[in-house]
Short mmCIF file of C-alpha atoms in Angstrom, two decimals:
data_model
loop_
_atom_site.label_atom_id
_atom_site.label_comp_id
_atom_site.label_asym_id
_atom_site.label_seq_id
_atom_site.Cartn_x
_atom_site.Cartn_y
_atom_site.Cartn_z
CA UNK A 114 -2.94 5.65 10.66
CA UNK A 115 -0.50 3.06 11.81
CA UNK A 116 2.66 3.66 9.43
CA UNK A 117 2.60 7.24 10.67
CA UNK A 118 3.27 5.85 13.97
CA UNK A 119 6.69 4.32 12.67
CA UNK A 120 9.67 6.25 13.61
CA UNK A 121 11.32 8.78 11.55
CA UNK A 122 14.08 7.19 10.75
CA UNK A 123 12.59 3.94 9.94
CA UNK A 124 10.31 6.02 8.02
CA UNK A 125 12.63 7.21 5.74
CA UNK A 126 14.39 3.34 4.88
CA UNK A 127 10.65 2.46 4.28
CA UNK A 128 10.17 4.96 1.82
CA UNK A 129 13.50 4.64 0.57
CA UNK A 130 13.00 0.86 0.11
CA UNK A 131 9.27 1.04 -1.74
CA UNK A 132 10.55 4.30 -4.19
CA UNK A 133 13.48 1.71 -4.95
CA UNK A 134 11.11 -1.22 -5.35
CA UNK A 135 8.11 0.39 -6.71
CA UNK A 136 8.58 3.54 -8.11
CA UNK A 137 11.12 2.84 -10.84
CA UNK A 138 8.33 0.01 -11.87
CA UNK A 139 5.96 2.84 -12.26
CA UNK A 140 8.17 4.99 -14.12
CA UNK A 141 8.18 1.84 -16.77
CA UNK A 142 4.69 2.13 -16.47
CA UNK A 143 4.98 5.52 -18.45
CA UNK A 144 7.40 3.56 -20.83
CA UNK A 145 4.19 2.27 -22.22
CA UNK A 146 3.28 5.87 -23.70
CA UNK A 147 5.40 4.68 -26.24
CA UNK A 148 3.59 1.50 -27.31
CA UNK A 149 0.57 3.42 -27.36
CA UNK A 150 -2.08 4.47 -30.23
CA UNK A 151 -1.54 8.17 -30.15
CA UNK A 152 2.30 7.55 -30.24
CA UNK A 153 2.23 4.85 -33.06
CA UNK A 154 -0.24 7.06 -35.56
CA UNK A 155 2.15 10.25 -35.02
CA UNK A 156 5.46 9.16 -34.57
CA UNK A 157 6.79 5.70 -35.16
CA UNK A 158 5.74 2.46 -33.95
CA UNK A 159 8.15 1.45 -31.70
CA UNK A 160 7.32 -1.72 -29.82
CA UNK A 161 10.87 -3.82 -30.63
CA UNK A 162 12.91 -1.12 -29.05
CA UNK A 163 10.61 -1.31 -25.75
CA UNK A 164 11.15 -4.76 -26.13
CA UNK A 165 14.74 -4.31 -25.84
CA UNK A 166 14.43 -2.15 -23.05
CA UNK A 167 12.62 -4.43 -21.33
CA UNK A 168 14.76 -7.65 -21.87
CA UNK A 169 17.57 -5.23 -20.75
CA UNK A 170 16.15 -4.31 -17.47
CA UNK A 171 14.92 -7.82 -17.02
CA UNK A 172 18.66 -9.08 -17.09
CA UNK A 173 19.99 -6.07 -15.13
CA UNK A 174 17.55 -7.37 -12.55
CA UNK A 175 18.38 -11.37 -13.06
CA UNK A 176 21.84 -9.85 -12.22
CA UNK A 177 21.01 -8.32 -9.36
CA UNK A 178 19.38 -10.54 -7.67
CA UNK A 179 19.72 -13.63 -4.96
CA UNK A 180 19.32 -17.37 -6.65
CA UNK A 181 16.51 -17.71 -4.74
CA UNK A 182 14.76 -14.64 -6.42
CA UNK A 183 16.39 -15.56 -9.69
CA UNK A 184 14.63 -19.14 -10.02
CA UNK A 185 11.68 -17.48 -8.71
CA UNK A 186 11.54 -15.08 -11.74
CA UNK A 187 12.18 -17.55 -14.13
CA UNK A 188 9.35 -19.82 -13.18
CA UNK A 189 7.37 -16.45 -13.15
CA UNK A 190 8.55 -15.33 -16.82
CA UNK A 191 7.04 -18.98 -17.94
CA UNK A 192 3.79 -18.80 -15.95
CA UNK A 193 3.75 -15.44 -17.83
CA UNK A 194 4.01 -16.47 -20.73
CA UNK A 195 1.50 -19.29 -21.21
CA UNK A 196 -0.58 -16.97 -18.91
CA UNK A 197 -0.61 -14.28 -21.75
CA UNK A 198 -1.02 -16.54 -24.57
CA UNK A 199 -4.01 -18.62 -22.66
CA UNK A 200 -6.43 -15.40 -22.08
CA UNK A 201 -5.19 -13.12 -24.93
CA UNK A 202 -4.72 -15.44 -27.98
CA UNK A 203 -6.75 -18.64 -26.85
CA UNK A 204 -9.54 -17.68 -25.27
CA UNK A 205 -9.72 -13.84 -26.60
CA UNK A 206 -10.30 -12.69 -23.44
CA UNK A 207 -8.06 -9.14 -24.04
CA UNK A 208 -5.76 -8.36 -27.34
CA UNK A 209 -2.62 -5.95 -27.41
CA UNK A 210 -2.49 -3.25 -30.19
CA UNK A 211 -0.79 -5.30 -32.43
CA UNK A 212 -2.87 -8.72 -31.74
CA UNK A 213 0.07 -10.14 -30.24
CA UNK A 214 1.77 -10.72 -26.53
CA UNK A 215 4.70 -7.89 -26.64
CA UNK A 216 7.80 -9.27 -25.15
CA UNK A 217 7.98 -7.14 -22.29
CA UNK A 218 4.56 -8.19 -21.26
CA UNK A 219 5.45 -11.73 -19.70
CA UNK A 220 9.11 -9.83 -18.69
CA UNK A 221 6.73 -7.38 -16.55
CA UNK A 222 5.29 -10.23 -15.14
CA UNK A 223 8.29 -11.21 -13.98
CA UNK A 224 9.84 -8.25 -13.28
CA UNK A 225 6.83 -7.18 -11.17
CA UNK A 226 6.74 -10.38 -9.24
CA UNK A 227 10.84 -10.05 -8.55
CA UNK A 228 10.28 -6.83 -6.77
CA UNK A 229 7.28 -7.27 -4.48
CA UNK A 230 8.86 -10.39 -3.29
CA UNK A 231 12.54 -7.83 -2.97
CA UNK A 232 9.90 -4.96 -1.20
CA UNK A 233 8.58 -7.91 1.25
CA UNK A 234 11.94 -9.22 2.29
CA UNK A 235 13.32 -6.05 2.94
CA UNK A 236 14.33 -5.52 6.94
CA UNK A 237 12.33 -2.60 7.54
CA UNK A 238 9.05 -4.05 5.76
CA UNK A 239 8.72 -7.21 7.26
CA UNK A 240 9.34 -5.39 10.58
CA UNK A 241 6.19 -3.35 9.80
CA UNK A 242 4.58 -5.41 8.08
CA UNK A 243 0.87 -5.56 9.70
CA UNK A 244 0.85 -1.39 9.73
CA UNK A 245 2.09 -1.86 5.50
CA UNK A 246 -0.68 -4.17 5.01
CA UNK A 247 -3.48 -2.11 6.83
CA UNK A 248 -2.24 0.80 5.05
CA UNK A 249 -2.42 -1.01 1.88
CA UNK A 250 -5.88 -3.01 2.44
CA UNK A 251 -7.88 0.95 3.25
CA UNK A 252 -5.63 2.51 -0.35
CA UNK A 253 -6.93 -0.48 -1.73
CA UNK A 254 -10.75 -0.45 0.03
CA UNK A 255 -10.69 3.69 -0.96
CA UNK A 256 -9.53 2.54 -4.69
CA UNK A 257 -12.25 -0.38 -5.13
CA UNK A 258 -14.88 2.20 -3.95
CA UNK A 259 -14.13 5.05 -6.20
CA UNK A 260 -14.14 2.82 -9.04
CA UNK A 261 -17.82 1.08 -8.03
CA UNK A 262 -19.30 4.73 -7.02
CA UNK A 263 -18.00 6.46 -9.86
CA UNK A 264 -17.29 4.13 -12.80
CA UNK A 265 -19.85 1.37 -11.96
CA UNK A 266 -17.02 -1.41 -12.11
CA UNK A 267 -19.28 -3.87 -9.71
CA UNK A 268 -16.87 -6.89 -10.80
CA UNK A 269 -13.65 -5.09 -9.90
CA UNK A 270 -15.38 -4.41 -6.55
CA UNK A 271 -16.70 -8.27 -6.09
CA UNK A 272 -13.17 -9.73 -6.83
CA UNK A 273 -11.67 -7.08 -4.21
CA UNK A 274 -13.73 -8.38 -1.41
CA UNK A 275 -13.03 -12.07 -2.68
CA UNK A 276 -9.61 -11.53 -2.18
CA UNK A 277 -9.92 -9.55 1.16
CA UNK A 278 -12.30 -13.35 1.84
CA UNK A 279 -9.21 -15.19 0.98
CA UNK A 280 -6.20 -13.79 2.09
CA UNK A 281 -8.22 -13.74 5.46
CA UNK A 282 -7.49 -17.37 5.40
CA UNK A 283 -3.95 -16.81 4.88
CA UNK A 284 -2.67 -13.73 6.55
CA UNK A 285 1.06 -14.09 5.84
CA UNK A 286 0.25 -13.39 2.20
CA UNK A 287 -1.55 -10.52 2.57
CA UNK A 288 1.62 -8.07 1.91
CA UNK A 289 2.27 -9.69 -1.19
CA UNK A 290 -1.02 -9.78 -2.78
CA UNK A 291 -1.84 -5.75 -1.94
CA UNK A 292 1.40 -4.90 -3.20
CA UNK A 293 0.53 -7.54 -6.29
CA UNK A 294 -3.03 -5.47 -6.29
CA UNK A 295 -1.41 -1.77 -6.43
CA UNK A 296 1.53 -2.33 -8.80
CA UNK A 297 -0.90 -3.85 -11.16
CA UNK A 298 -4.19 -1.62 -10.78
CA UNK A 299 -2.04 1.16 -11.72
CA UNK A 300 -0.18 -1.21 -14.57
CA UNK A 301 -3.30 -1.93 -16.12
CA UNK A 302 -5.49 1.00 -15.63
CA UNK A 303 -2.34 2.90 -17.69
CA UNK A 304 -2.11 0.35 -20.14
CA UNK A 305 -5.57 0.64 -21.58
CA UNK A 306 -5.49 4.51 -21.11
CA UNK A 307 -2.91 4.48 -23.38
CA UNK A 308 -4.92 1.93 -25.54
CA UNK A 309 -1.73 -0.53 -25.45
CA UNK A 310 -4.05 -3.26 -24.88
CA UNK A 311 -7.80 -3.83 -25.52
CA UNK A 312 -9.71 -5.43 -23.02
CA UNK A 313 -12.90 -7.13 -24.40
CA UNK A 314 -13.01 -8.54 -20.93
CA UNK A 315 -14.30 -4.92 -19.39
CA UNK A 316 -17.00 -4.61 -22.48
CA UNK A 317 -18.30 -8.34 -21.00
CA UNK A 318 -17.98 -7.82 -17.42
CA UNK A 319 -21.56 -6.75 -16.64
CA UNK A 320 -22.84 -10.10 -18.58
CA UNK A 321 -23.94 -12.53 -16.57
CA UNK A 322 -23.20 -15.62 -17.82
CA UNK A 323 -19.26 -13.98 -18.77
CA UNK A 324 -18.87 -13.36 -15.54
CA UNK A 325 -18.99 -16.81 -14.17
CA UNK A 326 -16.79 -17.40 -16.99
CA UNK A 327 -14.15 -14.09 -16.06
CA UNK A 328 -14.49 -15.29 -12.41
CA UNK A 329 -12.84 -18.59 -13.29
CA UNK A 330 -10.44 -17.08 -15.79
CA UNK A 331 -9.53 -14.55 -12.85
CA UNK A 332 -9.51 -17.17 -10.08
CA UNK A 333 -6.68 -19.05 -12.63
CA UNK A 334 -4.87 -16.10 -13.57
CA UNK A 335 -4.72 -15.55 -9.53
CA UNK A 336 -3.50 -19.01 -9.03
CA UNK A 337 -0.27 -18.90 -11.19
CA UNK A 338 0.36 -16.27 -8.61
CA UNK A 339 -0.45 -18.29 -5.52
CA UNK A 340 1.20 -21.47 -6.67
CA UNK A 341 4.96 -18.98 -6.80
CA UNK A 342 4.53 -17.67 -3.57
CA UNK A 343 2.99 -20.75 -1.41
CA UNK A 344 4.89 -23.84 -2.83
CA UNK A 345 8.01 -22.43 -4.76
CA UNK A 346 8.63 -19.62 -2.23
CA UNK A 347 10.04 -21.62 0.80
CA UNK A 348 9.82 -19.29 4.07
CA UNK A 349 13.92 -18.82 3.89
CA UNK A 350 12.42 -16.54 0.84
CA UNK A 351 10.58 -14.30 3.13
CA UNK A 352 12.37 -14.19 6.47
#
């Protein structure tokens, strides 16, 4: 595997730099125990103070980083937000426990989309960045493969390879967009474990007529994302 063949000590800053980037946004991920069913019915419901959280680490974050990054997250917090509000309370494609968009939820968004674009700038990633992104596109073909073998998710596995089809057109995105695919397959696969959100999208998915109609709700939700990092992220951003 390629990124074994970087050396040592590179190695290490390349770990160092995704545990920084990543891993404390999958520790949040584990926040969301506490917004779940299980905690709500036997404990309290405590969704304002992981709101609070949330708004705290966004602006610890703002704080932190460059005003490049900083407009970037704002114009991601918006597209967030009338992202959320589009699919979950217009078009009822997917509710949250409490049939509302939690605050942190468009914050993630944002939050999410500040790192992987701090993980892809950083020296000793965009240095290795072809042997990241073919160690990210197999963890991603293994992941896609388990889920169509042994859950039967023949949608997830379409859209995979539709991405692979695009970003094949457009290779200097490809880090972003794995990373995007990782941080959020585990997001979301945690979120509805822990039955924080409801996704009447899954129960439709094998429909289909809905899935022309989640393909183009997808393909939209996918653009938001596109339109940040090809015409708002100006290649200053990623050098």
């Amino acid at each position: 595997m390629g990124v074994l063949k970087i050396p040592k000590y590179d190695l290490k800053k390349f770990i160092n730099v995704f545990n920084r980037r990543f891993g404390l946004f999958i520790i949040f991920v584990f926040v969301l125990f506490f917004d779940s069913i299980y905690f709500v019915e036997n404990i309290l419901d405590s969704q304002i103070p992981i709101n609070i959280l949330m708004i705290f680490g966004f602006i610890v974050m703002y704080w932190r980083a460059n005003p490049r990054t900083k407009e970037l997250m704002i114009y991601a917090v918006i597209l967030g937000f009338g992202g959320e509000y589009l699919f979950s309370r217009g078009l009822n494609m997917y509710t949250y426990r409490l049939e509302n968009v939690p605050l942190y939820v468009p914050l993630g968004h944002a939050a999410l989309y500040g790192r992987i674009i701090m993980f892809s700038k950083a020296p000793v990633v965009r240095k290795y960045h072809k042997k990241i992104e073919r160690l990210f596109g197999i963890c991603i073909g293994i992941f896609a493969t388990v889920y169509l073998i042994f859950f039967s998710d023949v949608f997830g596995f379409v859209m995979t390879i539709c991405m692979f089809l695009l970003l094949w057109k457009r290779p200097k995105d490809k880090l972003f967009f794995f990373s995007m695919y990782i941080l959020v397959a585990i997001l979301e696969i945690e979120e509805l474990h822990l039955g924080v959100g409801n996704g009447l999208l899954l129960h439709l998915m094998f429909l289909p007529f809905c899935q022309v109609i989640i393909l183009l709700v997808v393909l939209v939700y996918f653009t938001f994302y596109w339109i940040l990092d090809a015409f708002l992220c100006t290649p200053k951003d990623i050098k």
